Short mmCIF file of C-alpha atoms and ligand atoms in Angstrom, two decimals:
data_model
loop_
_atom_site.label_atom_id
_atom_site.label_comp_id
_atom_site.label_asym_id
_atom_site.label_seq_id
_atom_site.Cartn_x
_atom_site.Cartn_y
_atom_site.Cartn_z
CA UNK A 54 -7.62 -18.16 16.90
CA UNK A 55 -6.05 -20.71 19.09
CA UNK A 56 -3.12 -18.57 20.86
CA UNK A 57 -3.43 -18.65 24.59
CA UNK A 58 -1.52 -15.33 24.89
CA UNK A 59 -3.73 -12.22 25.59
CA UNK A 60 -2.01 -10.06 23.28
CA UNK A 61 -0.17 -11.78 20.65
CA UNK A 62 2.52 -10.39 18.36
CA UNK A 63 1.69 -9.60 14.97
CA UNK A 64 3.61 -12.92 13.64
CA UNK A 65 1.73 -14.85 16.01
CA UNK A 66 -1.64 -13.38 15.05
CA UNK A 67 -0.62 -13.90 11.19
CA UNK A 68 0.06 -17.66 11.93
CA UNK A 69 -3.08 -18.37 13.72
CA UNK A 70 -5.76 -15.92 12.97
CA UNK A 71 -8.96 -16.84 11.04
CA UNK A 72 -9.95 -20.46 11.16
CA UNK A 73 -9.96 -22.74 13.98
CA UNK A 74 -8.47 -26.44 12.76
CA UNK A 75 -10.77 -28.12 15.22
CA UNK A 76 -13.61 -26.74 13.19
CA UNK A 77 -12.59 -29.12 10.39
CA UNK A 78 -11.39 -32.50 12.00
CA UNK A 79 -8.01 -30.85 12.84
CA UNK A 80 -6.70 -30.07 9.42
CA UNK A 81 -4.57 -27.17 9.63
CA UNK A 82 -6.12 -25.18 6.88
CA UNK A 83 -9.74 -24.73 5.98
CA UNK A 84 -11.71 -26.49 3.09
CA UNK A 85 -11.94 -24.62 -0.17
CA UNK A 86 -15.73 -24.56 -0.37
CA UNK A 87 -16.92 -24.07 -3.76
CA UNK A 88 -20.68 -23.31 -3.38
CA UNK A 89 -23.65 -21.76 -4.87
CA UNK A 90 -26.42 -23.94 -3.21
CA UNK A 91 -26.51 -24.64 0.37
CA UNK A 92 -29.09 -27.18 1.46
CA UNK A 93 -31.66 -27.07 4.27
CA UNK A 94 -32.64 -29.99 6.56
CA UNK A 95 -36.43 -29.19 6.41
CA UNK A 96 -38.88 -26.66 5.17
CA UNK A 97 -39.36 -24.64 8.33
CA UNK A 98 -35.53 -23.99 8.54
CA UNK A 99 -35.56 -23.00 5.03
CA UNK A 100 -38.40 -20.65 5.31
CA UNK A 101 -36.69 -19.09 8.22
CA UNK A 102 -33.09 -19.02 6.74
CA UNK A 103 -32.27 -20.31 10.36
CA UNK A 104 -28.67 -21.76 9.74
CA UNK A 105 -25.11 -20.22 9.44
CA UNK A 106 -25.02 -20.40 5.87
CA UNK A 107 -27.56 -19.88 3.30
CA UNK A 108 -26.27 -19.00 -0.22
CA UNK A 109 -22.90 -18.99 -1.51
CA UNK A 110 -22.88 -15.30 -2.16
CA UNK A 111 -23.46 -14.73 1.42
CA UNK A 112 -20.15 -16.28 2.68
CA UNK A 113 -18.81 -19.76 3.20
CA UNK A 114 -16.26 -21.28 5.65
CA UNK A 115 -13.34 -20.37 3.37
CA UNK A 116 -14.49 -16.63 3.01
CA UNK A 117 -15.26 -16.52 6.75
CA UNK A 118 -11.69 -17.53 7.67
CA UNK A 119 -10.25 -14.89 5.59
CA UNK A 120 -12.66 -12.36 7.07
CA UNK A 121 -12.11 -13.35 10.38
CA UNK A 122 -8.43 -13.19 10.08
CA UNK A 123 -8.57 -9.57 8.74
CA UNK A 124 -10.96 -8.76 11.55
CA UNK A 125 -8.16 -9.99 13.97
CA UNK A 126 -5.45 -7.86 12.20
CA UNK A 127 -7.40 -4.78 11.75
CA UNK A 128 -9.28 -4.55 14.88
CA UNK A 129 -12.74 -4.37 12.96
CA UNK A 130 -16.03 -5.51 13.65
CA UNK A 131 -16.53 -7.23 10.21
CA UNK A 132 -14.84 -7.71 6.91
CA UNK A 133 -16.20 -8.12 3.35
CA UNK A 134 -14.05 -9.97 0.76
CA UNK A 135 -14.34 -8.85 -2.76
CA UNK A 136 -13.01 -9.89 -6.17
CA UNK A 137 -10.41 -7.19 -6.41
CA UNK A 138 -8.74 -4.20 -4.61
CA UNK A 139 -10.59 -1.83 -6.87
CA UNK A 140 -13.85 -3.47 -5.67
CA UNK A 141 -12.66 -2.92 -2.17
CA UNK A 142 -12.70 0.79 -3.07
CA UNK A 143 -16.00 0.92 -5.06
CA UNK A 144 -17.95 -1.20 -2.56
CA UNK A 145 -17.65 1.16 0.62
CA UNK A 146 -17.97 4.30 -1.52
CA UNK A 147 -21.21 3.12 -3.11
CA UNK A 148 -22.40 1.71 0.42
CA UNK A 149 -22.23 5.28 2.15
CA UNK A 150 -22.83 7.92 -0.88
CA UNK A 151 -26.11 8.91 -2.44
CA UNK A 152 -27.26 11.51 -4.87
CA UNK A 153 -27.00 15.19 -3.41
CA UNK A 154 -23.82 14.01 -1.21
CA UNK A 155 -20.41 15.43 -1.15
CA UNK A 156 -16.98 13.58 -1.11
CA UNK A 157 -13.50 14.39 -0.27
CA UNK A 158 -11.14 12.39 -1.81
CA UNK A 159 -7.11 12.85 -1.47
CA UNK A 160 -5.43 13.98 -4.76
CA UNK A 161 -2.51 11.51 -4.55
CA UNK A 162 -5.23 8.80 -4.75
CA UNK A 163 -4.68 5.35 -6.66
CA UNK A 164 -5.83 6.39 -10.35
CA UNK A 165 -8.65 3.94 -10.66
CA UNK A 166 -10.37 5.20 -7.39
CA UNK A 167 -10.25 8.75 -8.96
CA UNK A 168 -11.79 7.24 -12.27
CA UNK A 169 -14.57 5.68 -10.34
CA UNK A 170 -15.15 8.91 -8.70
CA UNK A 171 -15.14 11.11 -11.52
CA UNK A 172 -17.52 8.85 -13.87
CA UNK A 173 -19.53 6.78 -12.04
CA UNK A 174 -20.00 8.87 -8.71
CA UNK A 175 -20.52 11.96 -10.49
CA UNK A 176 -23.26 10.18 -12.68
CA UNK A 177 -24.88 9.08 -9.80
CA UNK A 178 -25.28 12.68 -8.48
CA UNK A 179 -22.39 12.75 -5.84
CA UNK A 180 -20.17 16.15 -5.70
CA UNK A 181 -16.50 14.95 -6.02
CA UNK A 182 -13.76 17.15 -4.75
CA UNK A 183 -9.89 16.45 -4.13
CA UNK A 184 -7.94 17.66 -1.23
CA UNK A 185 -4.06 18.09 -1.00
CA UNK A 186 -2.56 15.08 1.00
CA UNK A 187 -0.75 17.47 3.49
CA UNK A 188 -4.02 19.13 4.57
CA UNK A 189 -4.24 17.47 8.00
CA UNK A 190 -6.67 19.11 10.22
CA UNK A 191 -7.12 21.81 7.43
CA UNK A 192 -9.82 19.27 5.95
CA UNK A 193 -12.18 21.16 8.29
CA UNK A 194 -12.32 24.17 5.93
CA UNK A 195 -13.54 21.88 3.21
CA UNK A 196 -16.17 20.26 4.95
CA UNK A 197 -19.68 20.78 4.04
CA UNK A 198 -23.07 19.84 5.63
CA UNK A 199 -23.54 17.09 2.81
CA UNK A 200 -19.78 15.83 3.20
CA UNK A 201 -20.79 12.11 3.82
CA UNK A 202 -17.43 10.69 2.98
CA UNK A 203 -13.77 11.52 3.68
CA UNK A 204 -11.44 9.22 1.49
CA UNK A 205 -7.69 8.98 2.42
CA UNK A 206 -4.65 6.87 1.22
CA UNK A 207 -1.45 7.23 2.95
CA UNK A 208 1.16 7.33 1.66
CA UNK A 209 -0.25 8.34 -1.47
CA UNK A 210 -0.01 6.30 -4.81
CA UNK A 211 3.36 6.74 -6.57
CA UNK A 212 4.28 9.92 -5.05
CA UNK A 213 4.10 8.81 -1.21
CA UNK A 214 2.78 11.44 0.44
CA UNK A 215 1.93 11.05 4.12
CA UNK A 216 -1.61 11.92 5.50
CA UNK A 217 -2.29 12.95 9.20
CA UNK A 218 -5.03 10.42 9.66
CA UNK A 219 -5.66 11.08 13.11
CA UNK A 220 -6.19 14.90 12.49
CA UNK A 221 -8.26 14.32 9.34
CA UNK A 222 -10.54 11.89 11.10
CA UNK A 223 -11.20 14.14 14.04
CA UNK A 224 -12.18 16.77 11.70
CA UNK A 225 -14.48 14.61 9.68
CA UNK A 226 -15.96 13.29 12.59
CA UNK A 227 -17.34 16.66 13.76
CA UNK A 228 -19.25 16.71 10.46
CA UNK A 229 -20.55 13.14 10.71
CA UNK A 230 -18.69 11.93 7.77
CA UNK A 231 -17.37 8.31 7.10
CA UNK A 232 -13.60 8.22 7.17
CA UNK A 233 -12.09 5.44 4.51
CA UNK A 234 -8.72 4.50 4.08
CA UNK A 235 -6.93 2.65 1.50
CA UNK A 236 -4.25 1.12 3.75
CA UNK A 237 -2.76 -1.33 0.91
CA UNK A 238 0.84 0.20 1.23
CA UNK A 239 1.28 -0.50 4.99
CA UNK A 240 -0.93 -3.43 5.58
CA UNK A 241 -2.57 -3.96 9.25
CA UNK A 242 1.26 -5.17 10.15
CA UNK A 243 2.27 -1.62 9.94
CA UNK A 244 -0.80 0.49 10.32
CA UNK A 245 -4.19 -0.20 11.85
CA UNK A 246 -6.33 2.65 10.82
CA UNK A 247 -9.20 1.79 13.04
CA UNK A 248 -7.14 2.87 15.97
CA UNK A 249 -6.61 6.28 14.39
CA UNK A 250 -10.22 7.29 14.00
CA UNK A 251 -10.91 5.66 10.46
CA UNK A 252 -14.14 3.89 9.78
CA UNK A 253 -13.56 1.70 7.07
CA UNK A 254 -10.12 0.15 6.25
CA UNK A 255 -9.49 -0.96 2.56
CA UNK A 256 -7.09 -3.43 1.14
CA UNK A 257 -5.86 -4.69 -2.32
CA UNK A 258 -5.34 -7.98 -0.69
CA UNK A 259 -3.70 -8.80 -4.29
CA UNK A 260 -0.51 -6.89 -2.96
CA UNK A 261 1.17 -8.29 0.23
CA UNK A 262 -1.42 -10.58 1.60
CA UNK A 263 -1.60 -12.61 -1.75
CA UNK A 264 2.25 -12.02 -2.31
CA UNK A 265 2.74 -13.81 -5.39
CA UNK A 266 1.46 -11.75 -8.34
CA UNK A 267 -1.33 -14.43 -9.12
CA UNK A 268 -4.39 -13.46 -7.38
CA UNK A 269 -6.58 -10.51 -7.33
CA UNK A 270 -8.97 -9.80 -4.10
CA UNK A 271 -9.78 -7.01 -2.01
CA UNK A 272 -11.08 -6.52 1.69
CA UNK A 273 -13.12 -4.09 3.32
CA UNK A 274 -12.95 -3.80 7.17
CA UNK A 275 -15.53 -1.85 9.37
CA UNK A 276 -16.10 -0.36 12.74
CA UNK A 277 -19.26 -1.65 14.66
CA UNK A 278 -20.89 1.41 13.74
CA UNK A 279 -20.39 1.14 9.96
CA UNK A 280 -20.60 -2.89 9.70
CA UNK A 281 -24.32 -3.51 9.13
CA UNK A 282 -24.50 -0.98 6.27
CA UNK A 283 -21.32 -2.29 4.60
CA UNK A 284 -22.52 -5.95 4.81
CA UNK A 285 -25.87 -5.19 3.58
CA UNK A 286 -24.32 -3.48 0.41
CA UNK A 287 -21.93 -6.44 0.15
CA UNK A 288 -24.86 -8.70 -0.23
CA UNK A 289 -26.99 -6.44 -2.63
CA UNK A 290 -24.37 -5.98 -4.98
CA UNK A 291 -23.34 -9.60 -5.02
CA UNK A 292 -19.71 -8.81 -5.00
CA UNK A 293 -18.45 -12.04 -3.72
CA UNK A 294 -14.97 -13.57 -4.47
CA UNK A 295 -14.11 -16.76 -5.70
CA UNK A 296 -12.97 -19.46 -2.97
CA UNK A 297 -9.69 -20.36 -4.51
CA UNK A 298 -8.56 -16.66 -4.55
CA UNK A 299 -9.79 -16.29 -0.97
CA UNK A 300 -8.06 -19.36 0.01
CA UNK A 301 -4.52 -18.22 -1.66
CA UNK A 302 -4.94 -14.82 0.25
CA UNK A 303 -5.46 -16.66 3.61
CA UNK A 304 -2.31 -18.96 2.87
CA UNK A 305 -0.38 -15.69 1.89
CA UNK A 306 -1.24 -14.00 5.18
CA UNK A 307 0.67 -16.63 7.18
CA UNK A 308 4.03 -15.66 5.55
CA UNK A 309 3.27 -11.92 5.15
CA UNK A 310 4.98 -10.90 8.08
CA UNK A 311 8.32 -12.25 7.42
CA UNK A 312 8.06 -11.15 3.76
CA UNK A 313 7.27 -7.72 4.64
CA UNK A 314 10.50 -7.43 7.10
CA UNK A 315 12.64 -8.40 4.07
CA UNK A 316 10.71 -5.87 1.81
CA UNK A 317 11.07 -3.34 4.32
CA UNK A 318 14.81 -3.94 4.99
CA UNK A 319 15.74 -4.30 1.31
CA UNK A 320 13.79 -1.31 0.24
CA UNK A 321 15.29 1.08 3.08
CA UNK A 322 18.84 0.01 2.04
CA UNK A 323 18.13 0.64 -1.28
CA UNK A 324 16.12 4.00 -0.63
CA UNK A 325 19.23 5.18 1.41
CA UNK A 326 21.60 4.09 -1.30
CA UNK A 327 19.66 5.62 -4.08
CA UNK A 328 19.73 8.98 -2.30
CA UNK A 329 23.20 9.54 -2.79
CA UNK A 330 23.48 8.42 -6.47
CA UNK A 331 24.38 10.70 -9.31
CA UNK A 332 21.51 10.69 -11.46
CA UNK A 333 19.02 10.49 -8.88
CA UNK A 334 17.44 13.94 -7.86
CA UNK A 335 15.14 12.71 -4.95
CA UNK A 336 13.97 9.62 -3.24
CA UNK A 337 10.04 9.42 -2.14
CA UNK A 338 10.07 6.81 0.77
CA UNK A 339 8.51 8.28 4.15
CA UNK A 340 11.03 6.22 5.96
CA UNK A 341 13.66 8.43 4.92
CA UNK A 342 14.50 11.49 7.09
CA UNK A 343 14.48 13.75 4.12
CA UNK A 344 11.00 12.74 3.48
CA UNK A 345 8.58 15.78 4.41
CA UNK A 346 6.13 13.06 5.83
CA UNK A 347 9.00 11.33 7.81
CA UNK A 348 7.53 12.57 11.36
CA UNK A 349 3.97 11.35 10.61
CA UNK A 350 5.10 7.96 9.25
CA UNK A 351 7.37 7.68 12.52
CA UNK A 352 4.63 8.68 14.72
CA UNK A 353 1.82 6.60 13.28
CA UNK A 354 3.34 3.82 11.59
CA UNK A 355 5.39 0.83 12.78
CA UNK A 356 7.11 0.08 9.47
CA UNK A 357 7.12 0.29 5.60
CA UNK A 358 6.55 -2.01 2.95
CA UNK A 359 8.58 -2.20 -0.09
CA UNK A 360 7.26 0.25 -2.81
CA UNK A 361 8.71 3.71 -3.32
CA UNK A 362 9.72 6.27 -6.09
CA UNK A 363 12.84 8.05 -7.22
CA UNK A 364 12.93 11.22 -9.10
CA UNK A 365 15.64 11.18 -12.06
CA UNK A 366 17.77 14.13 -12.42
CA UNK A 367 15.96 15.89 -15.27
CA UNK A 368 14.80 14.65 -18.68
CA UNK A 369 11.68 13.18 -19.83
CA UNK A 370 9.90 10.14 -21.31
CA UNK A 371 13.10 9.19 -23.25
CA UNK A 372 15.36 9.23 -20.19
CA UNK A 373 12.49 6.96 -18.09
CA UNK A 374 12.44 4.61 -20.75
CA UNK A 375 16.32 4.34 -21.11
CA UNK A 376 16.32 3.54 -17.43
CA UNK A 377 13.73 1.00 -17.67
CA UNK A 378 14.74 -0.88 -20.66
CA UNK A 379 18.21 -1.24 -19.02
CA UNK A 380 16.93 -3.26 -16.13
CA UNK A 381 17.18 -7.07 -16.43
CA UNK A 382 16.02 -8.11 -12.95
CA UNK A 383 13.05 -5.79 -12.60
CA UNK A 384 10.10 -6.62 -14.55
CA UNK A 385 8.03 -3.58 -16.01
CA UNK A 386 4.51 -4.11 -14.31
CA UNK A 387 1.91 -2.06 -12.71
CA UNK A 388 0.90 -4.16 -9.62
CA UNK A 389 3.22 -4.64 -6.63
CA UNK A 390 3.35 -6.58 -3.32
CA UNK A 391 4.60 -9.91 -5.01
CA UNK A 392 7.91 -11.57 -4.31
CA UNK A 393 9.62 -9.88 -7.37
CA UNK A 394 10.97 -6.48 -8.16
CA UNK A 395 9.14 -4.16 -10.53
CA UNK A 396 9.44 -0.83 -12.00
CA UNK A 397 7.03 1.54 -13.75
CA UNK A 398 7.49 5.19 -15.19
CA UNK A 399 4.61 7.09 -13.27
CA UNK A 400 2.14 9.48 -14.67
CA UNK A 401 0.89 12.13 -12.70
CA UNK A 402 -1.40 13.91 -15.39
CA UNK A 403 -4.64 13.28 -13.29
CA UNK A 404 -3.45 15.28 -10.36
CA UNK A 405 -5.47 18.59 -9.78
CA UNK A 406 -4.47 19.77 -6.27
CA UNK A 407 -1.29 18.07 -5.70
CA UNK A 408 0.38 18.95 -8.81
CA UNK A 409 4.20 19.44 -8.53
CA UNK A 410 6.83 19.74 -11.01
CA UNK A 411 9.38 17.16 -9.77
CA UNK A 412 11.90 18.36 -12.39
CA UNK A 413 12.53 14.73 -13.74
CA UNK A 414 10.86 11.54 -14.42
CA UNK A 415 9.44 9.59 -11.69
CA UNK A 416 10.02 5.90 -11.51
CA UNK A 417 8.11 3.71 -8.99
CA UNK A 418 10.10 0.71 -7.67
CA UNK A 419 8.76 -2.14 -5.97
CA UNK A 420 11.53 -3.90 -4.19
CA UNK A 421 11.20 -7.70 -4.10
CA UNK A 422 12.84 -10.49 -2.28
CA UNK A 423 15.83 -10.95 -4.32
CA UNK A 424 19.38 -10.22 -2.86
CA UNK A 425 19.89 -6.61 -2.54
CA UNK A 426 23.34 -6.72 -4.20
CA UNK A 427 21.47 -8.17 -7.44
CA UNK A 428 18.88 -5.23 -7.05
CA UNK A 429 21.43 -2.71 -6.84
CA UNK A 430 23.52 -3.86 -9.92
CA UNK A 431 20.10 -3.74 -11.84
CA UNK A 432 19.70 -0.15 -10.55
CA UNK A 433 22.90 0.85 -11.60
CA UNK A 434 22.43 -0.43 -14.76
CA UNK A 435 19.23 1.70 -15.25
CA UNK A 436 20.90 4.61 -13.98
CA UNK A 437 23.97 4.29 -16.25
CA UNK A 438 21.61 3.79 -19.36
CA UNK A 439 19.66 6.88 -18.25
CA UNK A 440 22.85 8.68 -19.05
CA UNK A 441 23.77 9.71 -15.46
CA UNK A 442 25.18 6.49 -13.91
C1 LIG B 763 -3.18 1.68 -3.47
C2 LIG B 763 -3.99 0.75 -3.98
N1 LIG B 763 -5.49 0.46 -4.01
C3 LIG B 763 -6.18 -0.38 -4.59
C4 LIG B 763 -5.54 -1.14 -5.76
C5 LIG B 763 -6.45 -2.06 -6.52
O1 LIG B 763 -6.05 -3.29 -6.53
P1 LIG B 763 -6.37 -4.42 -7.34
O2 LIG B 763 -5.25 -4.56 -8.53
O3 LIG B 763 -6.36 -5.50 -6.83
O4 LIG B 763 -7.69 -4.01 -8.27
C6 LIG B 763 -4.19 -0.76 -6.10
C7 LIG B 763 -3.67 -1.56 -7.17
O5 LIG B 763 -2.40 -1.28 -7.84
C8 LIG B 763 -3.61 0.08 -5.34
O6 LIG B 763 -2.25 0.32 -5.68
#
């Protein structure tokens, strides 16, 4: 990075982190290196593998540019870049868990993380246990001598429960467990997990870093203690990402700060507006004073991104579908973090500990970059169709 200031602001960091243009003849952006083979100048260098790049799976100037950018944002010792956000979850779990180990996973976790734990980790002989998102320091009562990993995600997927990450990390450390966090919702712009005791920070870069609903990518960042093992597993698994996708995410980072400001502002305005609407029983957004995790969010996070949920006032699937089918601006789709508004009817059938009767259907809303007035009008259409507008 080229900035002269000792502690640059987040947007300065986003603008300049990663590659140094001087490394590539002054071109502002790094080259997109398509590579399997890397040539060596002579047999001795080849035998010793004594040069910076040795094979495409082990990094290129393009993947290094993104990894170094994420390190600057996360404050991490090293970052691996993997082909999806889901791979960013599975690779560190495979790195630090072995047969006979016990893993604690928050019950409000992204569903495919649970699926991986319940199928593959269980098959490999790992004991999987879920805990309530609000557990905080109480996690100590669930720790066992073989607990190797505590997996966190805050706020929780779809229901947006906050977790007391510093308290959980402190307790986990006393038992020697590795603390992981899926930090996709906040991005490093609004939360830096490693500064709160987390060892491994996970991102679906598919979301806000990519920002345009056209790329799948994941990043995993580790502190100095855990970086060598994470890197070794990345090489062992060969889970490298394609250069075009890596480049697109680096490109997306440059504007992520300003996009997030807009996502945050619009989502908060709409969350407040929805809180008072007929037909809406609750709004689940940690930035609202009414949210049970608001104090933790305020203490630890410096902002909120653009995704939250609403609870309709009673009814079931029919009402949820009426709401969704009346929307004309919102797309119906599962991912998020792109420029466009999206909605989905949330399914919570997988929960085992954080089971709750919300009293009506949950609709998750990703608030895009459209004008708030237009988004409001669309939501009003949905509420009217749901019979409550
Ligand atoms: C919190 C969270 N983590 C990870 C992922 C996985 O990302 P990807 O779609 O890139 O596999 C998602 C995707 O929705 C997510 O919401």
